[in-house]
Amino acid sequence: MYIHQCPECGRQYTTQEQVARVKCPYCGKETQVSYAQQQEQQASSQQQRQYAFGERAANAFDNVFTAGPSGKSRGIAGLLALLLGPIGLHYFYTGKTTAGVVFLVITLLSCFILSPLVWLVSIIQGVLFFTMTQEEFEQKWVYTTNSFPLF
């Protein structure tokens, strides 16, 4: 994929293959493109994509235990899910008391027989807490109207 910038209107557009002349889809201006310009543009766009991915990956794990605007930390919720998942403490922490009570009742009424199943769900949730961004966490777990979010 090759990124071009129109000298006439200034907008960027892409072409799928390397071409000597390009036509801006916005203003119709035809421009001659040298091979060196295309190589430079391709390298630049590849660097930008790598940086954007690396930045997102780094941001996903930076400040895991820092609370977001809601005052809830996905790191704390993840630890609660991993360590105390069968009693539903991660649900109580995120304000989903109905789900917390359901997890607690299932664990206690089954005399801990269903505890491994509940724990498996909690482990998956805990790993998801650590891999999602703070914004995703708050959208899916804190601000949702769903009283029993699973994944």
mmCIF file of C-alpha atoms in Angstrom:
data_model
loop_
_atom_site.group_PDB
_atom_site.id
_atom_site.type_symbol
_atom_site.label_atom_id
_atom_site.label_comp_id
_atom_site.label_asym_id
_atom_site.label_seq_id
_atom_site.Cartn_x
_atom_site.Cartn_y
_atom_site.Cartn_z
ATOM 1 C CA MET A 1 0.000 0.000 0.000
ATOM 2 C CA TYR A 2 1.404 3.384 -0.979
ATOM 3 C CA ILE A 3 0.386 6.648 0.663
ATOM 4 C CA HIS A 4 0.376 9.826 -1.414
ATOM 5 C CA GLN A 5 -0.314 13.435 -0.538
ATOM 6 C CA CYS A 6 -1.876 15.656 -3.147
ATOM 7 C CA PRO A 7 0.153 18.849 -3.735
ATOM 8 C CA GLU A 8 -3.030 20.654 -4.818
ATOM 9 C CA CYS A 9 -5.551 19.952 -2.041
ATOM 10 C CA GLY A 10 -3.193 18.477 0.596
ATOM 11 C CA ARG A 11 -5.282 15.364 1.285
ATOM 12 C CA GLN A 12 -3.735 11.935 1.681
ATOM 13 C CA TYR A 13 -4.848 8.886 -0.281
ATOM 14 C CA THR A 14 -3.512 5.415 -0.966
ATOM 15 C CA THR A 15 -2.843 3.226 -3.980
ATOM 16 C CA GLN A 16 -2.479 -0.533 -3.896
ATOM 17 C CA GLU A 17 0.393 -0.742 -6.346
ATOM 18 C CA GLN A 18 3.454 1.248 -7.252
ATOM 19 C CA VAL A 19 2.645 3.696 -10.061
ATOM 20 C CA ALA A 20 4.567 6.512 -11.751
ATOM 21 C CA ARG A 21 1.566 8.857 -11.952
ATOM 22 C CA VAL A 22 -1.238 9.175 -9.459
ATOM 23 C CA LYS A 23 -4.524 11.000 -9.637
ATOM 24 C CA CYS A 24 -6.006 12.527 -6.502
ATOM 25 C CA PRO A 25 -9.513 11.094 -5.947
ATOM 26 C CA TYR A 26 -10.568 14.335 -4.231
ATOM 27 C CA CYS A 27 -9.518 17.101 -6.621
ATOM 28 C CA GLY A 28 -8.455 15.148 -9.748
ATOM 29 C CA LYS A 29 -4.898 16.557 -9.852
ATOM 30 C CA GLU A 30 -2.418 14.184 -11.548
ATOM 31 C CA THR A 31 1.037 14.021 -10.023
ATOM 32 C CA GLN A 32 4.262 12.315 -11.058
ATOM 33 C CA VAL A 33 5.709 10.207 -8.247
ATOM 34 C CA SER A 34 9.326 9.071 -8.212
ATOM 35 C CA TYR A 35 10.329 5.628 -7.012
ATOM 36 C CA ALA A 36 12.418 7.169 -4.199
ATOM 37 C CA GLN A 37 9.393 9.102 -2.905
ATOM 38 C CA GLN A 38 7.302 5.937 -2.871
ATOM 39 C CA GLN A 39 9.981 3.994 -0.961
ATOM 40 C CA GLU A 40 10.250 6.810 1.585
ATOM 41 C CA GLN A 41 6.470 7.017 1.995
ATOM 42 C CA GLN A 42 6.153 3.266 2.389
ATOM 43 C CA ALA A 43 8.898 3.147 5.046
ATOM 44 C CA SER A 44 7.327 6.096 6.874
ATOM 45 C CA SER A 45 3.846 4.546 6.918
ATOM 46 C CA GLN A 46 5.252 1.205 8.101
ATOM 47 C CA GLN A 47 7.081 2.949 10.962
ATOM 48 C CA GLN A 48 3.912 4.781 11.947
ATOM 49 C CA ARG A 49 1.919 1.528 12.035
ATOM 50 C CA GLN A 50 4.588 -0.202 14.134
ATOM 51 C CA TYR A 51 4.743 2.730 16.534
ATOM 52 C CA ALA A 52 0.971 2.826 16.862
ATOM 53 C CA PHE A 53 0.835 -0.913 17.632
ATOM 54 C CA GLY A 54 3.743 -0.710 20.059
ATOM 55 C CA GLU A 55 2.208 2.295 21.777
ATOM 56 C CA ARG A 56 -1.115 0.489 22.213
ATOM 57 C CA ALA A 57 0.601 -2.647 23.487
ATOM 58 C CA ALA A 58 2.699 -0.629 25.930
ATOM 59 C CA ASN A 59 -0.307 1.372 27.104
ATOM 60 C CA ALA A 60 -2.270 -1.825 27.717
ATOM 61 C CA PHE A 61 0.181 -2.854 30.457
ATOM 62 C CA ASP A 62 1.308 0.557 31.751
ATOM 63 C CA ASN A 63 -0.362 1.693 34.927
ATOM 64 C CA VAL A 64 -2.481 -1.430 35.321
ATOM 65 C CA PHE A 65 -3.144 -0.577 38.955
ATOM 66 C CA THR A 66 -3.893 3.101 38.369
ATOM 67 C CA ALA A 67 -7.555 3.897 38.837
ATOM 68 C CA GLY A 68 -9.420 5.434 35.913
ATOM 69 C CA PRO A 69 -12.059 8.180 35.982
ATOM 70 C CA SER A 70 -14.500 5.840 37.710
ATOM 71 C CA GLY A 71 -12.083 5.216 40.584
ATOM 72 C CA LYS A 72 -11.823 1.531 39.663
ATOM 73 C CA SER A 73 -8.538 -0.136 38.720
ATOM 74 C CA ARG A 74 -8.503 -3.013 36.251
ATOM 75 C CA GLY A 75 -5.404 -4.389 38.015
ATOM 76 C CA ILE A 76 -7.211 -4.657 41.342
ATOM 77 C CA ALA A 77 -10.236 -6.215 39.614
ATOM 78 C CA GLY A 78 -7.926 -8.672 37.825
ATOM 79 C CA LEU A 79 -6.218 -9.734 41.059
ATOM 80 C CA LEU A 80 -9.555 -10.155 42.799
ATOM 81 C CA ALA A 81 -10.816 -12.295 39.905
ATOM 82 C CA LEU A 82 -7.680 -14.444 39.864
ATOM 83 C CA LEU A 83 -7.337 -14.922 43.621
ATOM 84 C CA LEU A 84 -10.896 -14.710 44.976
ATOM 85 C CA GLY A 85 -13.012 -15.308 41.887
ATOM 86 C CA PRO A 86 -15.366 -17.988 43.241
ATOM 87 C CA ILE A 87 -16.755 -15.634 45.863
ATOM 88 C CA GLY A 88 -17.284 -12.879 43.293
ATOM 89 C CA LEU A 89 -15.224 -10.108 44.878
ATOM 90 C CA HIS A 90 -14.246 -8.690 41.479
ATOM 91 C CA TYR A 91 -17.940 -8.182 40.729
ATOM 92 C CA PHE A 92 -18.527 -6.418 44.040
ATOM 93 C CA TYR A 93 -15.473 -4.224 43.338
ATOM 94 C CA THR A 94 -16.799 -3.145 39.930
ATOM 95 C CA GLY A 95 -20.250 -2.416 41.366
ATOM 96 C CA LYS A 96 -22.011 -5.459 39.898
ATOM 97 C CA THR A 97 -23.438 -6.776 43.161
ATOM 98 C CA THR A 98 -26.017 -9.029 41.485
ATOM 99 C CA ALA A 99 -23.296 -10.991 39.722
ATOM 100 C CA GLY A 100 -21.202 -11.060 42.888
ATOM 101 C CA VAL A 101 -24.087 -12.524 44.859
ATOM 102 C CA VAL A 102 -24.722 -15.117 42.111
ATOM 103 C CA PHE A 103 -21.077 -16.250 42.177
ATOM 104 C CA LEU A 104 -21.093 -16.363 45.981
ATOM 105 C CA VAL A 105 -24.379 -18.302 46.178
ATOM 106 C CA ILE A 106 -23.293 -20.823 43.525
ATOM 107 C CA THR A 107 -20.054 -21.444 45.382
ATOM 108 C CA LEU A 108 -21.630 -21.729 48.844
ATOM 109 C CA LEU A 109 -24.800 -23.676 47.947
ATOM 110 C CA SER A 110 -22.845 -26.239 45.968
ATOM 111 C CA CYS A 111 -20.539 -26.714 48.972
ATOM 112 C CA PHE A 112 -17.648 -25.607 46.760
ATOM 113 C CA ILE A 113 -18.335 -28.437 44.256
ATOM 114 C CA LEU A 114 -19.004 -25.925 41.436
ATOM 115 C CA SER A 115 -16.164 -23.744 42.652
ATOM 116 C CA PRO A 116 -13.703 -24.977 39.951
ATOM 117 C CA LEU A 117 -16.153 -24.000 37.206
ATOM 118 C CA VAL A 118 -16.710 -20.570 38.731
ATOM 119 C CA TRP A 119 -12.957 -20.223 39.224
ATOM 120 C CA LEU A 120 -12.291 -21.028 35.551
ATOM 121 C CA VAL A 121 -14.655 -18.227 34.504
ATOM 122 C CA SER A 122 -12.962 -15.901 36.996
ATOM 123 C CA ILE A 123 -9.474 -16.747 35.726
ATOM 124 C CA ILE A 124 -10.527 -15.926 32.169
ATOM 125 C CA GLN A 125 -12.020 -12.656 33.394
ATOM 126 C CA GLY A 126 -8.882 -11.827 35.373
ATOM 127 C CA VAL A 127 -6.637 -12.355 32.353
ATOM 128 C CA LEU A 128 -8.977 -10.210 30.254
ATOM 129 C CA PHE A 129 -8.780 -7.415 32.842
ATOM 130 C CA PHE A 130 -5.005 -7.342 32.495
ATOM 131 C CA THR A 131 -5.043 -7.354 28.689
ATOM 132 C CA MET A 132 -7.698 -4.697 28.038
ATOM 133 C CA THR A 133 -7.169 -0.967 28.253
ATOM 134 C CA GLN A 134 -8.585 1.106 31.094
ATOM 135 C CA GLU A 135 -11.184 2.584 28.739
ATOM 136 C CA GLU A 136 -12.344 -0.873 27.624
ATOM 137 C CA PHE A 137 -12.477 -2.039 31.232
ATOM 138 C CA GLU A 138 -14.628 0.860 32.321
ATOM 139 C CA GLN A 139 -16.923 0.562 29.322
ATOM 140 C CA LYS A 140 -17.469 -3.205 29.666
ATOM 141 C CA TRP A 141 -17.421 -3.568 33.452
ATOM 142 C CA VAL A 142 -18.050 -0.297 35.267
ATOM 143 C CA TYR A 143 -20.345 1.860 33.142
ATOM 144 C CA THR A 144 -22.383 -0.918 31.518
ATOM 145 C CA THR A 145 -26.008 -1.356 32.499
ATOM 146 C CA ASN A 146 -25.569 -5.123 32.282
ATOM 147 C CA SER A 147 -25.749 -6.485 35.823
ATOM 148 C CA PHE A 148 -23.944 -9.731 34.967
ATOM 149 C CA PRO A 149 -21.077 -9.110 32.508
ATOM 150 C CA LEU A 150 -19.142 -12.296 31.789
ATOM 151 C CA PHE A 151 -16.518 -11.562 29.150
#
